[in-house]
Short mmCIF file of C-alpha atoms in Angstrom, two decimals:
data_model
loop_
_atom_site.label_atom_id
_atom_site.label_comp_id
_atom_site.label_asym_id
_atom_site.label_seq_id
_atom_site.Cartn_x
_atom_site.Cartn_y
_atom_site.Cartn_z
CA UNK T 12 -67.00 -45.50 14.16
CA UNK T 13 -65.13 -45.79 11.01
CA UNK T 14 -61.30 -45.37 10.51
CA UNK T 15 -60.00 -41.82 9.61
CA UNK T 16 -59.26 -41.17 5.35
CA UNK T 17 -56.50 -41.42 6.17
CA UNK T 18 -55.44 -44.05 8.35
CA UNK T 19 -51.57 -44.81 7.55
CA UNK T 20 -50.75 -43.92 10.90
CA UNK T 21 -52.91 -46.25 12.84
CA UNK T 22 -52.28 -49.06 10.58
CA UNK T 23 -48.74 -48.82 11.03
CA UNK T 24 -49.00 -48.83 14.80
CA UNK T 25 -51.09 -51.62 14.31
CA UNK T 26 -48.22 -53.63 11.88
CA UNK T 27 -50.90 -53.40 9.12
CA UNK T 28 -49.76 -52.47 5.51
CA UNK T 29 -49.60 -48.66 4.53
CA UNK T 30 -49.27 -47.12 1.09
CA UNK T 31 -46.58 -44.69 2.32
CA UNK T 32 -44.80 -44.34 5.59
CA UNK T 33 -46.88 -42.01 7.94
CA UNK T 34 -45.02 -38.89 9.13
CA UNK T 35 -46.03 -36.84 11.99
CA UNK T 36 -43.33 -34.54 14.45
CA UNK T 37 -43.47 -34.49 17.67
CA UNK T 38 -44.11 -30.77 18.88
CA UNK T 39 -45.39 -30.29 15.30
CA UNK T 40 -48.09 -27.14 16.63
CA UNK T 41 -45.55 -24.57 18.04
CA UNK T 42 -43.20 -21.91 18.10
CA UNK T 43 -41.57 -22.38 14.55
CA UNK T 44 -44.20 -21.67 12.83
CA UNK T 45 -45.77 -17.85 13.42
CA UNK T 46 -49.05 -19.02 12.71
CA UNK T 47 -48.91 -20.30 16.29
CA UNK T 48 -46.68 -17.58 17.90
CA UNK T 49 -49.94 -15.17 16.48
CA UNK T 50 -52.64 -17.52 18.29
CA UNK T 51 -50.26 -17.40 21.49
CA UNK T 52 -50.00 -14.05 21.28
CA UNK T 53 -53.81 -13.81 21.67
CA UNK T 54 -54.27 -16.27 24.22
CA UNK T 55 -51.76 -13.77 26.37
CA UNK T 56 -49.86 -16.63 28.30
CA UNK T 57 -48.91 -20.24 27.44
CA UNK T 58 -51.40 -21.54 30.14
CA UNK T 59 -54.52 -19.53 28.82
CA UNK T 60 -53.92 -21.08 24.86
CA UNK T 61 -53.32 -24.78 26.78
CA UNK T 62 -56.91 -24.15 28.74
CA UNK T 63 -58.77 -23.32 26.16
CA UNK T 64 -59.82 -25.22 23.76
CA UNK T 65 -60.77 -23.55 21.35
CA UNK T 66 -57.22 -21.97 20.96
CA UNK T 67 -55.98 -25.38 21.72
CA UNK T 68 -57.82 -26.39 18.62
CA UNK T 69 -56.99 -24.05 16.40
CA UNK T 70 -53.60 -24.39 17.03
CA UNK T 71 -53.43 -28.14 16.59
CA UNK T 72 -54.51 -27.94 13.42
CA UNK T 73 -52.55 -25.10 12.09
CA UNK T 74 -49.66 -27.59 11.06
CA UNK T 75 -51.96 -29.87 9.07
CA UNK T 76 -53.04 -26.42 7.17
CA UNK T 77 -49.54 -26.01 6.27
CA UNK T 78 -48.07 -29.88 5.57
CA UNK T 79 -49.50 -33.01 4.54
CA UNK T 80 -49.28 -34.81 7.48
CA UNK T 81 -50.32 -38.22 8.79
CA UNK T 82 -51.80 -37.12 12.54
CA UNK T 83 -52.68 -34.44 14.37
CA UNK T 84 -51.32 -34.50 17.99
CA UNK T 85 -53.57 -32.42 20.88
CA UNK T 86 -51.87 -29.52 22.11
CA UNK T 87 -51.42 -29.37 25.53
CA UNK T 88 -48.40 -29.71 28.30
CA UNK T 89 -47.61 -32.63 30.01
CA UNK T 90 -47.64 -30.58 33.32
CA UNK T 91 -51.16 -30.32 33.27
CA UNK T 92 -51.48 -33.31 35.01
CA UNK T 93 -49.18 -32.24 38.03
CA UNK T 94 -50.87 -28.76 38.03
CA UNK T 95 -54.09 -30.66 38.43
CA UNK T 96 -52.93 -31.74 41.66
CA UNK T 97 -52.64 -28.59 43.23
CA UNK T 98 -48.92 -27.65 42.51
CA UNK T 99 -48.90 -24.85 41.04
CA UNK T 100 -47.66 -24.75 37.55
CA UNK T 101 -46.52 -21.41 35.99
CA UNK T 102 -44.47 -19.95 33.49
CA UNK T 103 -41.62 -17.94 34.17
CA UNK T 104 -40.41 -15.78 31.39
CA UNK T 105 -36.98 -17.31 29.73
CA UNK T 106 -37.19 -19.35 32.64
CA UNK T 107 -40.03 -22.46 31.55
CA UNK T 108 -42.06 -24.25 33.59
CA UNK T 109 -42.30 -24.01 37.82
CA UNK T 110 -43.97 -25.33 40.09
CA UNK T 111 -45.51 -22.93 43.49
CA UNK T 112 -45.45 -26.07 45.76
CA UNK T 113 -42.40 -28.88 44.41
CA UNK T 114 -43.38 -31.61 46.52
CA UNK T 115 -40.27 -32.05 49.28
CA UNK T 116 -42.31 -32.86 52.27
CA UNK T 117 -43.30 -36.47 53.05
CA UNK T 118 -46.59 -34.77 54.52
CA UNK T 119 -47.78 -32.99 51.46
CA UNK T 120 -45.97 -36.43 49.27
CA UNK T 121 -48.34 -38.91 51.67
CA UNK T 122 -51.67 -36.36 50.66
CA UNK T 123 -50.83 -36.50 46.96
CA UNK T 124 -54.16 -37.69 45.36
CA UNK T 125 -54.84 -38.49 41.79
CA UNK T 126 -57.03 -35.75 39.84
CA UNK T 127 -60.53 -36.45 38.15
CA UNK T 128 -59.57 -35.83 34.43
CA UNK T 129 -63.50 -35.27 33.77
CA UNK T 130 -63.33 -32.43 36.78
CA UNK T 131 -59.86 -31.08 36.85
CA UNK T 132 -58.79 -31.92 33.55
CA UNK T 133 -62.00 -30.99 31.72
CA UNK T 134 -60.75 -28.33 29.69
CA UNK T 135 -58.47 -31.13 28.24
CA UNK T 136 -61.33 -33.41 27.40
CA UNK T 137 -63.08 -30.63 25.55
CA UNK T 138 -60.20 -29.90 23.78
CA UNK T 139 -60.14 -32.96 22.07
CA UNK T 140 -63.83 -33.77 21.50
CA UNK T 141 -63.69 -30.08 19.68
CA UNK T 142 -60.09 -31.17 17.94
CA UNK T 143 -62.04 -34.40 16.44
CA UNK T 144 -64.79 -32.53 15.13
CA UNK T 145 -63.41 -30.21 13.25
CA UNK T 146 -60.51 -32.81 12.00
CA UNK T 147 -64.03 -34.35 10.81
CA UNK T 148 -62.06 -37.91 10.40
CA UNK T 149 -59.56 -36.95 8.22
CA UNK T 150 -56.65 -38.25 9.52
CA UNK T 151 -56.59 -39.59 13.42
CA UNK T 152 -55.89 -37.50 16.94
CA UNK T 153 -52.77 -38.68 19.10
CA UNK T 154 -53.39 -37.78 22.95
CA UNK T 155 -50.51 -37.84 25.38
CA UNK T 156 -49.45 -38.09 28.52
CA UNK T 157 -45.66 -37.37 30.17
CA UNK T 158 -44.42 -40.43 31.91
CA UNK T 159 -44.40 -41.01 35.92
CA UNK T 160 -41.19 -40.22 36.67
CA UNK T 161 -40.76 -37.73 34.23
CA UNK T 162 -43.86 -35.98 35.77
CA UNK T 163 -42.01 -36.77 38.85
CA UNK T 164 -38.68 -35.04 37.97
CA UNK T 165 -40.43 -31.53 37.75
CA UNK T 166 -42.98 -32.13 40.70
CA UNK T 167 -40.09 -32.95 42.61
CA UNK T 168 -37.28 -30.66 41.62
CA UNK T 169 -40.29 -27.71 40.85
CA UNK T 170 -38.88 -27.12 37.82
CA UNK T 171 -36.58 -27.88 34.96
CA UNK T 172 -32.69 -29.28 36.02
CA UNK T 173 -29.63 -30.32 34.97
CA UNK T 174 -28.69 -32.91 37.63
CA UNK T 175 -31.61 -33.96 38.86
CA UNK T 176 -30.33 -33.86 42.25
CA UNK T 177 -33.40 -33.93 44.62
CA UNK T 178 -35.73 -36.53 42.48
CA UNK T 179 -32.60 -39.00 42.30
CA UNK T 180 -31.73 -38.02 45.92
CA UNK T 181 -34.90 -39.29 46.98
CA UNK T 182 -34.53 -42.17 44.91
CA UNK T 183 -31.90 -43.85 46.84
CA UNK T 184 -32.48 -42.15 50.25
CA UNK T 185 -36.18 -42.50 50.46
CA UNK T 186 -37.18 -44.90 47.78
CA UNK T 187 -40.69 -45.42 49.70
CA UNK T 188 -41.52 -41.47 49.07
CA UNK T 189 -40.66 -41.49 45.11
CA UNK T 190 -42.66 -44.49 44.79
CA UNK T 191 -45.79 -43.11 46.10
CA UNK T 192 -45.19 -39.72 43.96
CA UNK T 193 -44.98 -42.58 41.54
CA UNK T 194 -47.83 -44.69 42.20
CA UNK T 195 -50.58 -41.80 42.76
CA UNK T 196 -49.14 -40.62 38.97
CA UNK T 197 -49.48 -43.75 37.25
CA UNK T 198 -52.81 -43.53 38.18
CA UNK T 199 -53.54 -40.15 37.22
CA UNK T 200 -51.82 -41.05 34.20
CA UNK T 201 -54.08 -43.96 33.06
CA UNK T 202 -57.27 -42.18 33.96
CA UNK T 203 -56.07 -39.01 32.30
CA UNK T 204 -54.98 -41.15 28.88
CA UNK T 205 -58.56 -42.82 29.38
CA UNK T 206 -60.17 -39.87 29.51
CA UNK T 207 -58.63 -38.26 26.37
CA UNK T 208 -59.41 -41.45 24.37
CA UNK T 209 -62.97 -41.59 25.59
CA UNK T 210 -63.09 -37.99 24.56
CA UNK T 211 -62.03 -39.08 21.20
CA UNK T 212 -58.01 -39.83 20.76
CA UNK T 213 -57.77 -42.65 18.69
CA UNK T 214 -54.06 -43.39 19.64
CA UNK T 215 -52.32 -42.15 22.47
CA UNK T 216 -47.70 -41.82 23.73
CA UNK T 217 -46.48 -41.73 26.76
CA UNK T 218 -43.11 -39.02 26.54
CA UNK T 219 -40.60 -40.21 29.18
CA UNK T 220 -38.47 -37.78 28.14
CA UNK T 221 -35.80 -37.90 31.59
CA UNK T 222 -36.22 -41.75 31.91
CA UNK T 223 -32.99 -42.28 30.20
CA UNK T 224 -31.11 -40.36 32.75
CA UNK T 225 -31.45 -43.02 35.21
CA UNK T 226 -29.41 -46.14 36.03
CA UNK T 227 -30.08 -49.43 34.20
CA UNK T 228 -31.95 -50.32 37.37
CA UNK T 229 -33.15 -47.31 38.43
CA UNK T 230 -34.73 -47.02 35.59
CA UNK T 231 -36.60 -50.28 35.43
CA UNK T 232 -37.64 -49.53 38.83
CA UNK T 233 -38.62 -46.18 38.85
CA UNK T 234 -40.36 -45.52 35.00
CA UNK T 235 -40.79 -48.59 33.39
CA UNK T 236 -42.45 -50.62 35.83
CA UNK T 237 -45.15 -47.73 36.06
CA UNK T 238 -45.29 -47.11 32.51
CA UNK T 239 -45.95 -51.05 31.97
CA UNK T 240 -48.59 -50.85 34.20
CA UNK T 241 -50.59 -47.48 32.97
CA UNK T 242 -50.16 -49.47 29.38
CA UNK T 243 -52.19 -52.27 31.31
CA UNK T 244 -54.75 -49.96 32.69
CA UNK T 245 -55.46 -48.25 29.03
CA UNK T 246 -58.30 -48.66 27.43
CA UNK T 247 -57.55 -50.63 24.09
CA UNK T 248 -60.77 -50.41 21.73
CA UNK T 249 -63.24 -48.06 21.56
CA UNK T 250 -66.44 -47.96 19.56
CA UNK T 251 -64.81 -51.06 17.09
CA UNK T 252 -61.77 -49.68 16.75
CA UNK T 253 -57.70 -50.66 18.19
CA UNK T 254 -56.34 -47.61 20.43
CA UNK T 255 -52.84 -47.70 19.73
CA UNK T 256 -50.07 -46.96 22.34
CA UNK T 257 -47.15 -45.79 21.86
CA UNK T 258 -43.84 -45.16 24.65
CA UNK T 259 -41.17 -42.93 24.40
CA UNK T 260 -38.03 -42.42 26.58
CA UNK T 261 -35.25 -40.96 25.04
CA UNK T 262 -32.08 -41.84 25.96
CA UNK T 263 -33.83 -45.33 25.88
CA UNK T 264 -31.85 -46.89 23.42
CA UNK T 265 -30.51 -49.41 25.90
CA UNK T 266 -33.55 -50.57 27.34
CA UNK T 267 -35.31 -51.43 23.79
CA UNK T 268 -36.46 -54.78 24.54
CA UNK T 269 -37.52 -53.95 27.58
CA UNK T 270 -39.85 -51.47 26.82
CA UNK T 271 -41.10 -53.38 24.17
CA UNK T 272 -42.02 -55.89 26.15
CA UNK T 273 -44.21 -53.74 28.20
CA UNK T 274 -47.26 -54.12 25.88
CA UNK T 275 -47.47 -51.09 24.39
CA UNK T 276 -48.19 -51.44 20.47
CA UNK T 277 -45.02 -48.93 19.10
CA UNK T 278 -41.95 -47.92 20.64
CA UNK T 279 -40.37 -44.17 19.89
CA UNK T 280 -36.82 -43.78 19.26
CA UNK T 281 -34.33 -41.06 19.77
CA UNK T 282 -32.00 -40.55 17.22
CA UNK T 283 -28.88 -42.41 18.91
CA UNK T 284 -30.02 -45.52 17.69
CA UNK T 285 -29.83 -47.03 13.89
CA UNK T 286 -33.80 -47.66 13.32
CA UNK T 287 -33.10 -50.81 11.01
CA UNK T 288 -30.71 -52.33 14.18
CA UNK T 289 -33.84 -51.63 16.19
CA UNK T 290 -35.95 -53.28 14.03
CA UNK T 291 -33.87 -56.40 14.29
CA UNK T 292 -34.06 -56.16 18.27
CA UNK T 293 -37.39 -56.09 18.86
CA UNK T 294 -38.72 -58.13 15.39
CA UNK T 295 -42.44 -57.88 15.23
CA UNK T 296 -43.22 -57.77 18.59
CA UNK T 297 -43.90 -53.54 17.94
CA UNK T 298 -44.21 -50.64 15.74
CA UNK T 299 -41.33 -48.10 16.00
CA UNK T 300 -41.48 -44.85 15.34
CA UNK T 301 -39.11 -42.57 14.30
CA UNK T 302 -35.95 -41.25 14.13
CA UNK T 303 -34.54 -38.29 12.57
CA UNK T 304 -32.04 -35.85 14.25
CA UNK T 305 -34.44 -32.88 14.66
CA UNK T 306 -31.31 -30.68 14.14
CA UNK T 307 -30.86 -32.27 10.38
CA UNK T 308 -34.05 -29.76 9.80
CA UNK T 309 -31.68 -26.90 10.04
CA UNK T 310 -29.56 -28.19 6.83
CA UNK T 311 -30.06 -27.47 3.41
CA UNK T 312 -33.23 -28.88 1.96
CA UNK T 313 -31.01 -31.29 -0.67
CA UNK T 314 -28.96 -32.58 2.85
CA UNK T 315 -32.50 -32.99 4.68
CA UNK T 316 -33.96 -34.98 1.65
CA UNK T 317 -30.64 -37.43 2.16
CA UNK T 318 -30.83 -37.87 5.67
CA UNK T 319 -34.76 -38.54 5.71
CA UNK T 320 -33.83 -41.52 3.11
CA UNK T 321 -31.15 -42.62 5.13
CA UNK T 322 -33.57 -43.22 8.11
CA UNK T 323 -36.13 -45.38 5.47
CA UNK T 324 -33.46 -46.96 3.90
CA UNK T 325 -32.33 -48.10 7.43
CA UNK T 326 -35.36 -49.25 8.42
CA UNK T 327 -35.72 -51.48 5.52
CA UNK T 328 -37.67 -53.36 3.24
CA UNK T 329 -41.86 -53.90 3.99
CA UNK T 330 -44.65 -51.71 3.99
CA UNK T 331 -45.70 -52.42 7.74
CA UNK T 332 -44.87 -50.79 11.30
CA UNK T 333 -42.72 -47.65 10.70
CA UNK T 334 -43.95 -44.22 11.43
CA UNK T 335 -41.56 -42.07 10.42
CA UNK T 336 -41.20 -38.86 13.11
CA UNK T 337 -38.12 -36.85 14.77
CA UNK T 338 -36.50 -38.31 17.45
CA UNK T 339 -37.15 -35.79 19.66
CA UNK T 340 -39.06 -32.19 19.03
CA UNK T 341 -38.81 -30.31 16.24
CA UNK T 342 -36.90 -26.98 17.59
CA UNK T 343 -38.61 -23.62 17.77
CA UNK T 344 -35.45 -22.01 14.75
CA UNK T 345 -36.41 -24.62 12.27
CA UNK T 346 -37.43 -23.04 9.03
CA UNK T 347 -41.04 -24.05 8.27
CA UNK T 348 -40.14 -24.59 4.55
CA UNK T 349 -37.43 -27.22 5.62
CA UNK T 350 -40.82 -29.46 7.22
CA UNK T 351 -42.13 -29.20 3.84
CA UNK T 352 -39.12 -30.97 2.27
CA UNK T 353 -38.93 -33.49 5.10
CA UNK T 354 -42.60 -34.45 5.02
CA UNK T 355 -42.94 -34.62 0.96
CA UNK T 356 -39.45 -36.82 1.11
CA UNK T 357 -40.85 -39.22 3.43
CA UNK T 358 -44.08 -39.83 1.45
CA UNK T 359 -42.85 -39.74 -2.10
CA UNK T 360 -39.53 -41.91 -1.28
CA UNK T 361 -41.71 -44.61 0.64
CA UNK T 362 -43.68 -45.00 -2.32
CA UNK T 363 -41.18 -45.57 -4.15
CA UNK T 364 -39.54 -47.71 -1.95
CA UNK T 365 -42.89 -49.92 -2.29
CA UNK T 366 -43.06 -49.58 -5.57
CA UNK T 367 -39.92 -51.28 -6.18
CA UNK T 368 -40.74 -53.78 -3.85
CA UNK T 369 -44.35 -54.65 -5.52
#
């Protein structure tokens, strides 16, 4: 299996030289462009376009029809996992994600069991075998996972919330229950992330996107120890080739070495954090990816050229381990002509950038 055309992105996971800095947004495929608001409208529910993939296809390529990006990233939901274990998942209008049965009991906590990706999951699996064929190795697929405990947080709480209050309440009243919930989802994790790559990712993230509301030792406790150890459980080449990892908690910006140190190959970053000081934390132990204010999209296209620089700049000089992305998703209001300016800023200032440097 040979590299994809156009492999910037894994080479600068993998600290290798690139002739631009690779750009891809997180939440690239959705609701800002209509393009994808027309497939959902088809598909008739959120759930139906995740579970088929087909429509899970088309719609993960729509963005690279419209921008010259660096990846593609498989659409799907990171509570597809949880829903696999017999929760419940479903969609309440204006209201997001819900789960039928949050898991509150220590009964139903103790019968948790981890899902077969191949069985439960398959619709997943074919989603990305169909997503690499018709990508037909032009640039590489990104599968994903949502951390343990931020799996946990909406298996837990049933939902979205702004406190938190029953997943941390369990944390420090009955530690012994969250870490099972924990356990059984590391493992679901790892096989799920295996799966995906055997179906044909050729990097895959972990989004802990509620990790950074936890205490400095809550934290190390209750997400990064699990996330160090699905990282250890991945599979890391497959048919010749490296299979990148990348983690991302926002709110992280603390922790940096830390989660560096996990053994993951890149590390995301929010936008709290100056890239080029990260760069000087963590050296060349890992990639970093990032770290524009998603909101910066909604400026004028001259402002959104100066801010993308500004993140380059910051990073500074070398031709090795950035990948240049938001540092969190891009918002369903931004204009889709503003991504245009972003992406085109990233690759023609880069070059530049290297040029002068040559």
């Amino acid at each position: 299996m040979t590299r994809p055309a156009n492999d910037n992105f894994l080479r600068a996971l993998l600290k290798e030289p690139t002739d631009h800095t690779p750009l891809w947004l997180m939440r690239q495929a959705g609701r800002y462009l209509p393009e994808y608001c027309e497939t959902r409208k088809r598909a008739g529910s959120f759930l139906n376009l995740c579970k088929s993939p087909s429509m899970a296809c088309e719609v993960t390529l729509q963005p690279l029809a419209r921008y010259d990006l660096d990846a593609a990233i498989l659409f799907s939901d990171i509570l597809t996992v949880p829903d696999a274990m017999g929760l419940g998942l479903y969609f309440a209008e204006g209201e997001g994600p819900k789960f039928e049965r949050p898991l509150r009991e220590e009964w139903a906590i103790r019968d948790l069991t981890a899902p077969d990706p191949y069985v439960h999951l398959k619709y997943v699996m074919d989603a990305v075998s169909e997503i690499r064929r018709a990508l037909n190795n032009t640039v590489p697929l990104i599968g994903f996972s949502g951390s343990p405990y931020t799996l946990a947080c909406y298996m837990v709480e049933g939902g979205s919330s702004d406190d938190y209050r029953n997943v941390k309440t369990m944390i420090y009243d009955r530690p012994d229950l969250m870490h099972r919930i924990l356990s059984v989802t590391a493992d679901s994790v790892t096989s799920y992330l295996n799966a995906q790559i055997e179906s044909g990712a050729q990097a895959v993230m972990i989004f802990d996107s509620w990790g950074g509301g936890l205490s400095a030792a809550a934290y190390q406790e209750f997400s990064l120890q699990y996330m160090r150890r699905i990282v250890a459980g991945l599979i890391k080449e497959k048919d010749g080739q490296r299979i990148p990892s990348i983690v991302f908690t926002k709110g992280g910006g603390l922790w940096l070495e830390s989660i560096a140190d996990i053994g993951c190959d890149a590390v995301g970053l929010d936008w709290t954090i100056d890239i080029g000081e990260a760069r000087r934390r963590v050296g060349d132990k890992v990639a970093l990816q990032g770290n524009l204010d998603p909101n910066v999209l909604f400026a004028s296209p001259e402002k959104i050229a100066v801010e993308a620089k500004k993140v380059l700049d910051s990073y500074g000089p070398g031709n090795t381990g950035h990948v240049f992305n938001l540092g969190h998703g891009i918002s369903q209001f931004t204009p889709p002509e503003h991504v245009t300016t972003l992406v085109n800023t990233v690759h023609e200032y880069s070059r530049q950038l290297r040029a002068q440097a040559a």
